[in-house]
PDB file of C-alpha atoms and ligand atoms in Angstrom:
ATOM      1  CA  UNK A1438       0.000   0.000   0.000  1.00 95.00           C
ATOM      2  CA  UNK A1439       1.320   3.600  -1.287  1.00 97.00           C
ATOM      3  CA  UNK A1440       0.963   5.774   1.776  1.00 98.00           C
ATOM      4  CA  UNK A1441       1.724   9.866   1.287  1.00 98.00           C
ATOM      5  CA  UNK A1442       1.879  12.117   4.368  1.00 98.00           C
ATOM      6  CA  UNK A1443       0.645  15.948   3.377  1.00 98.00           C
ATOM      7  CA  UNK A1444       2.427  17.520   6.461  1.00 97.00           C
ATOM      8  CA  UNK A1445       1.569  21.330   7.183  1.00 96.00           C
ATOM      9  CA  UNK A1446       0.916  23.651  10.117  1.00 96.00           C
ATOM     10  CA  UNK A1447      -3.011  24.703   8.063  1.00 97.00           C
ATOM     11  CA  UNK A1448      -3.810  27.831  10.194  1.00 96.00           C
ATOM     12  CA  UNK A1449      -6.320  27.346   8.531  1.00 97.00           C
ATOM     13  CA  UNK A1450      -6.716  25.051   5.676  1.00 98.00           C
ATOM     14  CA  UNK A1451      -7.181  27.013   2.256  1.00 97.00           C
ATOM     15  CA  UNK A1452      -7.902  25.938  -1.152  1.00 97.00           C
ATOM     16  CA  UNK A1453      -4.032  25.859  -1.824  1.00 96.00           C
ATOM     17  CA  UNK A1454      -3.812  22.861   0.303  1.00 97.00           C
ATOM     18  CA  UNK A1455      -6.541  21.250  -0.320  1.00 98.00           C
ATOM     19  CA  UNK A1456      -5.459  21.182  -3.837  1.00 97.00           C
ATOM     20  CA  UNK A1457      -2.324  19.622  -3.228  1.00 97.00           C
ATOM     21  CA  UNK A1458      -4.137  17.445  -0.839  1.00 98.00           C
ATOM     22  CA  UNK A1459      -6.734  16.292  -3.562  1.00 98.00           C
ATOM     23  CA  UNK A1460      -4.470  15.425  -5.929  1.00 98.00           C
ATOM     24  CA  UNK A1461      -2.224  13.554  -4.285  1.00 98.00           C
ATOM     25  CA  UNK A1462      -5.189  11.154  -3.173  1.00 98.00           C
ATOM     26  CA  UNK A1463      -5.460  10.470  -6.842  1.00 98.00           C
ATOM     27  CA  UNK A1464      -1.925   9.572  -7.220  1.00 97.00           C
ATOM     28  CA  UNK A1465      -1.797   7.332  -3.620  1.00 98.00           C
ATOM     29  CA  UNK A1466      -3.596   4.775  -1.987  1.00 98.00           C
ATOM     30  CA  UNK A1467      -4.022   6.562   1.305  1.00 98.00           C
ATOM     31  CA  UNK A1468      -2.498  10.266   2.321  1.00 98.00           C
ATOM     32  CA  UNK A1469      -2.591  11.296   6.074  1.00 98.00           C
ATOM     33  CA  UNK A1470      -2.789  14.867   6.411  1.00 98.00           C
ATOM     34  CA  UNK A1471      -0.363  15.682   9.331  1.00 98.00           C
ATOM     35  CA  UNK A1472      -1.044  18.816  11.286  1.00 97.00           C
ATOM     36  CA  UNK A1473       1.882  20.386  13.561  1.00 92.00           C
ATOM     37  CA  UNK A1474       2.903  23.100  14.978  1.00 82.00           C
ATOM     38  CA  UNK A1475       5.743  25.090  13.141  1.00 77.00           C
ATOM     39  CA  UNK A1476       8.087  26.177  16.154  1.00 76.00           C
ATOM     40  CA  UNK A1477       9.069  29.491  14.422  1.00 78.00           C
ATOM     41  CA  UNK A1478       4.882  30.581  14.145  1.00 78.00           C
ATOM     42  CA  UNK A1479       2.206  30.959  16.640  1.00 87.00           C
ATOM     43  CA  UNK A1480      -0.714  29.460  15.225  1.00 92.00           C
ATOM     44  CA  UNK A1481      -4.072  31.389  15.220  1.00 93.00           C
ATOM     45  CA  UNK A1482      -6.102  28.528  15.487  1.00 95.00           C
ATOM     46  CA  UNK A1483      -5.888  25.890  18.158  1.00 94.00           C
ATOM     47  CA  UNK A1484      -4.041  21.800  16.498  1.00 95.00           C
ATOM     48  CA  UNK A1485      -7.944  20.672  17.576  1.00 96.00           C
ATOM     49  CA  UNK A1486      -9.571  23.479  15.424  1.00 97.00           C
ATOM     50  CA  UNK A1487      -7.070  23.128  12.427  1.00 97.00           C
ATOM     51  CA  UNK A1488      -7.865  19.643  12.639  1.00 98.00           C
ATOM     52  CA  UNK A1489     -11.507  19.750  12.537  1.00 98.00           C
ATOM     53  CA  UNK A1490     -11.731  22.419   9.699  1.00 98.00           C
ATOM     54  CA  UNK A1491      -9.516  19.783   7.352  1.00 98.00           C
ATOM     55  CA  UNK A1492     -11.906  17.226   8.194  1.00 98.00           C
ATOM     56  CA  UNK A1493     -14.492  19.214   7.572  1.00 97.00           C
ATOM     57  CA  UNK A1494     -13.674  19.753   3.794  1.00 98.00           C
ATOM     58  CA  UNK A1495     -12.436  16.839   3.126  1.00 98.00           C
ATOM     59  CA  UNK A1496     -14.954  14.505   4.285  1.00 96.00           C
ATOM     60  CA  UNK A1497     -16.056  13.490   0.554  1.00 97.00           C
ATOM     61  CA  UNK A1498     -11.677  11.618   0.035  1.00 98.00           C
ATOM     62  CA  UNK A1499     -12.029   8.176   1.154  1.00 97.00           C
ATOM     63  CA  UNK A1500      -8.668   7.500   1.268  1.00 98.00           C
ATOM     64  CA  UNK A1501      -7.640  10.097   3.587  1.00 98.00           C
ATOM     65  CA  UNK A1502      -7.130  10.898   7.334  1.00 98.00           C
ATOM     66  CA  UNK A1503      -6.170  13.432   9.363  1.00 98.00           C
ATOM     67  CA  UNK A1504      -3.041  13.354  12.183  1.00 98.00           C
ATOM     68  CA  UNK A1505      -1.296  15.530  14.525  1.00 97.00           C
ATOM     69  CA  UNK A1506       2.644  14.897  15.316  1.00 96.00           C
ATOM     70  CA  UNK A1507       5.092  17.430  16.633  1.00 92.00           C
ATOM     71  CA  UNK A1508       7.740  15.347  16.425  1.00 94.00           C
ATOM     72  CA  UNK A1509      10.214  14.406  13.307  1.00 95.00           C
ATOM     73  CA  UNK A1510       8.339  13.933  10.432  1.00 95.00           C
ATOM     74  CA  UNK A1511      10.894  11.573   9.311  1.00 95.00           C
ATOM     75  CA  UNK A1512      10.178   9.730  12.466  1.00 95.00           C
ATOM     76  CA  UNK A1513       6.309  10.120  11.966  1.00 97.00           C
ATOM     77  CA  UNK A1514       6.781   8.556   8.383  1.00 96.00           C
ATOM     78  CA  UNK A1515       8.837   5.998   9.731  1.00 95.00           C
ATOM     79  CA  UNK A1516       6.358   5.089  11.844  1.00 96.00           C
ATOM     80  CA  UNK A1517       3.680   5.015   9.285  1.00 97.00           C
ATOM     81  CA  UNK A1518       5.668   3.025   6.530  1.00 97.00           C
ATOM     82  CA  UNK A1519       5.241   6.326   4.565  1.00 97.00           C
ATOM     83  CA  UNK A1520       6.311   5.520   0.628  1.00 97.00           C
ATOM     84  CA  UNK A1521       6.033   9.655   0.685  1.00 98.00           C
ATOM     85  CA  UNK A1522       6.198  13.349   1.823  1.00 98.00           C
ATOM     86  CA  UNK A1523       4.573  15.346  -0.413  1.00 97.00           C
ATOM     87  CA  UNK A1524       4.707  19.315  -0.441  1.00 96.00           C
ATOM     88  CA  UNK A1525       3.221  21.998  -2.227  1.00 94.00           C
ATOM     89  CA  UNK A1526       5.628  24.322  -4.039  1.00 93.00           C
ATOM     90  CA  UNK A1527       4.422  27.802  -4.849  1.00 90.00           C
ATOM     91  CA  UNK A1528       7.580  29.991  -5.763  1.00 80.00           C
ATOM     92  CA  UNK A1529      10.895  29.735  -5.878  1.00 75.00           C
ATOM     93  CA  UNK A1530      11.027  31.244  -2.453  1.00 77.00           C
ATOM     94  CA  UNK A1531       9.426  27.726  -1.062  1.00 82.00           C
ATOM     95  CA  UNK A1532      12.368  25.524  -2.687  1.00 88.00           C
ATOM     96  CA  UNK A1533      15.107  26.280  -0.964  1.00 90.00           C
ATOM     97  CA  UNK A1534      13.967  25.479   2.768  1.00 91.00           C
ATOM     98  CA  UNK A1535      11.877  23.051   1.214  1.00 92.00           C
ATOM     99  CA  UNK A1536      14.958  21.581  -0.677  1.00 93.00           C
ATOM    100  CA  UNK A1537      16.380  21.491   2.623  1.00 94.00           C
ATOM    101  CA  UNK A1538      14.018  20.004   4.731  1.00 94.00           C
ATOM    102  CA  UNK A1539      13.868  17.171   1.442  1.00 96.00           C
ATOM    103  CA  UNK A1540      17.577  16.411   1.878  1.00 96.00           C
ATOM    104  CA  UNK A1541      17.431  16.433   5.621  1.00 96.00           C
ATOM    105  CA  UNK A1542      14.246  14.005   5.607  1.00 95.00           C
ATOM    106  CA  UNK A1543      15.903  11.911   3.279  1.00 95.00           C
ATOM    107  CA  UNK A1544      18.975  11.709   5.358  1.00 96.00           C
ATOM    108  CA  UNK A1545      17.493  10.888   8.475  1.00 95.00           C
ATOM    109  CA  UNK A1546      14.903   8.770   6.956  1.00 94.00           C
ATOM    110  CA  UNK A1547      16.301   6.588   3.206  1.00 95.00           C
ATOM    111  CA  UNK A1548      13.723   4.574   2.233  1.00 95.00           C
ATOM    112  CA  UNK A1549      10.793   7.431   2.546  1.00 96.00           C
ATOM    113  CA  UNK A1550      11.032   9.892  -0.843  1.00 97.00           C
ATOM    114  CA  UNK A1551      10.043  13.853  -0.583  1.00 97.00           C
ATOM    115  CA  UNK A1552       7.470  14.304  -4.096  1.00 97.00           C
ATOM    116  CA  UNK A1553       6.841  18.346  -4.606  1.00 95.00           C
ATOM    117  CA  UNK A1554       3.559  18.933  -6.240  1.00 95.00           C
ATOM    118  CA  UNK A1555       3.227  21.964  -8.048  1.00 93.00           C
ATOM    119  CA  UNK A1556       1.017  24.470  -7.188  1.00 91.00           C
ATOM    120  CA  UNK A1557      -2.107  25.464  -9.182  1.00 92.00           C
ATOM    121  CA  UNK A1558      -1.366  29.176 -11.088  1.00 92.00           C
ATOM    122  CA  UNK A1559      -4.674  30.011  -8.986  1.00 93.00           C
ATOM    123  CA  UNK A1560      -3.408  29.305  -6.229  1.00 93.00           C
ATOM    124  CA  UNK A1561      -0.025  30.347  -6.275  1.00 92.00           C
ATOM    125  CA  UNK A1562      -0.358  33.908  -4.267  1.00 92.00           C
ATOM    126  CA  UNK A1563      -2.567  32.016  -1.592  1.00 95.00           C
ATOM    127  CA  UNK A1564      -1.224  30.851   1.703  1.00 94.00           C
ATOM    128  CA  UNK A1565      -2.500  30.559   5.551  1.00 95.00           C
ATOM    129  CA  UNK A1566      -0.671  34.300   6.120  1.00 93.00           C
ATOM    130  CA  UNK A1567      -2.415  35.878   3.319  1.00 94.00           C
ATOM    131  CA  UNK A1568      -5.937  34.353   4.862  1.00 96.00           C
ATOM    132  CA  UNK A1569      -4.790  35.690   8.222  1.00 95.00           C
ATOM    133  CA  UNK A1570      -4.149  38.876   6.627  1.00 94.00           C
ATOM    134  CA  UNK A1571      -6.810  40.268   4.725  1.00 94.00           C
ATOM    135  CA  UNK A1572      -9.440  38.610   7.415  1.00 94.00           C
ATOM    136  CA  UNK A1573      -8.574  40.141   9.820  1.00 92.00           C
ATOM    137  CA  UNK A1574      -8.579  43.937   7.933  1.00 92.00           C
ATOM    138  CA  UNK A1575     -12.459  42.928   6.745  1.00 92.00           C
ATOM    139  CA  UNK A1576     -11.453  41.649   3.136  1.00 94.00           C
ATOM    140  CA  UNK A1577     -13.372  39.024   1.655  1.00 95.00           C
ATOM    141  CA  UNK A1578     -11.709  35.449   2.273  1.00 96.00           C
ATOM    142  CA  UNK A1579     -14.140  33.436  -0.050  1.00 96.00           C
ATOM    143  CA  UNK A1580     -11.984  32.966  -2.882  1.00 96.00           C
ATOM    144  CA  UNK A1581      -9.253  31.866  -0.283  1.00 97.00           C
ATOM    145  CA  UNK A1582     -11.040  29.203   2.112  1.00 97.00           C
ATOM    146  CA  UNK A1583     -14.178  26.579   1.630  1.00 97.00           C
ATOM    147  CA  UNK A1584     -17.419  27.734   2.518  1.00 97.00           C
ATOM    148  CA  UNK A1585     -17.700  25.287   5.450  1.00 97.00           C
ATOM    149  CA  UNK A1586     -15.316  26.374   7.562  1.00 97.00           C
ATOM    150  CA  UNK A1587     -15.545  30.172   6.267  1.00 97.00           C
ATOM    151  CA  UNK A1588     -17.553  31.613   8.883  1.00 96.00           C
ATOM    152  CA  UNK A1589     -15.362  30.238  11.919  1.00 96.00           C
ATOM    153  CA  UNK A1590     -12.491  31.731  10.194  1.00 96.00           C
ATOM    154  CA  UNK A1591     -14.568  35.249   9.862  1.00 95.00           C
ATOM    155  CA  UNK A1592     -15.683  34.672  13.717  1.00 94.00           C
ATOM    156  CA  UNK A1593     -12.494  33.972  15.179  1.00 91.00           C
ATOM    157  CA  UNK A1594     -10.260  36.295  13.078  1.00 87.00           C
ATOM    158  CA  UNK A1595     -12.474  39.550  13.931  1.00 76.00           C
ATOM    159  CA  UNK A1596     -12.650  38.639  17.874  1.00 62.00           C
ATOM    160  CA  UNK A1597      -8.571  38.721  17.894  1.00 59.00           C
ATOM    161  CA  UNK A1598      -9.139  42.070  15.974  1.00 54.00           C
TER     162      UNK A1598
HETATM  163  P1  ADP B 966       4.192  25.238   7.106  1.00 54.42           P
HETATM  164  O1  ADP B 966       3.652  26.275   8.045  1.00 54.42           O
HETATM  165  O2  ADP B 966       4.773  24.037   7.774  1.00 54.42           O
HETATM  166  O3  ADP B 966       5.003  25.806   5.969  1.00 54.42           O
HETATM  167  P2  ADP B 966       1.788  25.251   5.610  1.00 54.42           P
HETATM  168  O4  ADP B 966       0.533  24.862   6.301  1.00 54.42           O
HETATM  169  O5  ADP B 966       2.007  26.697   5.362  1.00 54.42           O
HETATM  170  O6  ADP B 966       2.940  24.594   6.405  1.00 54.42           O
HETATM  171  O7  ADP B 966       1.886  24.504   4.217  1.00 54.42           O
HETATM  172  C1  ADP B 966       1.877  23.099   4.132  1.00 54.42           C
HETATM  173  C2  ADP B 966       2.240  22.673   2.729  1.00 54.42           C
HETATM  174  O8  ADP B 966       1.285  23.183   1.793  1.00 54.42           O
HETATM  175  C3  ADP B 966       3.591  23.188   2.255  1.00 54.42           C
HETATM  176  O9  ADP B 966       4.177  22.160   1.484  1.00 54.42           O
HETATM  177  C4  ADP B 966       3.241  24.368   1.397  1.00 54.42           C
HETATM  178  O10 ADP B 966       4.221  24.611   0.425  1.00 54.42           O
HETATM  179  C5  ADP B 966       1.939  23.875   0.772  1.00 54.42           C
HETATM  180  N1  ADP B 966       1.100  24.968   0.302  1.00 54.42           N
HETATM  181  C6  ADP B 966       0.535  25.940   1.040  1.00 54.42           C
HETATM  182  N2  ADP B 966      -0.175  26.794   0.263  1.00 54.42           N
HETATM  183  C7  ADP B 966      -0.048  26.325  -1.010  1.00 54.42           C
HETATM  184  C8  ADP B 966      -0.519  26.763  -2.292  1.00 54.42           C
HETATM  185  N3  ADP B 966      -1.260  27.875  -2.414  1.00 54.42           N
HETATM  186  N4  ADP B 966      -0.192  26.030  -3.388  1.00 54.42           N
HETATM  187  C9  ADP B 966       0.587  24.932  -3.259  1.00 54.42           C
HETATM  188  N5  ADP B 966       1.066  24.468  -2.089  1.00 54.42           N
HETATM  189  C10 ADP B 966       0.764  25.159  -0.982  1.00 54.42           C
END
């Protein structure tokens, strides 16, 4: 069985992801969506909350389920007998810590392989910041986020504002 592992922080999930996520269900036979926390960002929403919101919108993949790890991720994969990590790459300014973070993954961890999926032209300006961003000045988000999970995003973004 061909298992990917779609790790991200998703404060919150937009449609960037979830178009990276989607397709790589196509091309695997299960993908575990692994939410942490990145160490160098506070998150806005809560590891439960990011967690439900991916669930949320993507309820209709089958083949998919949703984690939580702060740990290595080449550990995590280890521990999942992960064939591989896939990312998203937007610009070049994601390759070369992503590049990084390949090579170090693949170091500490041989027999899993790092896969970049390219982003959708869309989607390549969109990211959990940009979300963050323009909510929380009162711009409109729906192009950026699912409907389901929209109006918790609206809720929680204007209370912290
Ligand atoms: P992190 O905070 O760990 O960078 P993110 O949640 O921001 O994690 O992103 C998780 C993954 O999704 C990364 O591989 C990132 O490159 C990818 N990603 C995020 N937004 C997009 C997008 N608009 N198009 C393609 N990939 C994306």
């Amino acid at each position: 069985m061909k298992i990917a592992i779609c790790p991200g922080s998703f404060d919150p999930i937009t449609f960037g992801h979830l178009d990276i996520i989607r397709r790589t269900a196509k091309l695997f036979d299960q993908v575990i969506v692994l939410v942490s926390t990145n160490q160098k960002k506070s998150p806005c929403f809560t590891r439960e909350e990011r967690v439900e919101f991916i669930r949320r919108v993507t309820g209709d993949i089958p083949n998919l389920t949703v984690d939580t790890d702060d740990g290595l991720l080449a550990d995590y994969a280890r521990s999942k007998g992960a064939t591989a990590i896939v990312k998203g790459l937007r610009a070049m300014s994601d390759f070369e810590y992503e590049f990084q973070m390949a090579l170090t993954n693949k170091k500490l961890c041989p027999e899993v392989e790092t896969i970049f999926v390219n982003t959708t032209a869309e989607y390549m300006y969109l990211s959990s910041s940009v979300v963050k961003q323009v909510c929380s000045l009162g711009g409109d988000i729906s192009e950026f986020v699912p409907a389901e999970i929209l109006p918790d995003i609206i809720n929680r973004l204007k209370q912290t504002n």
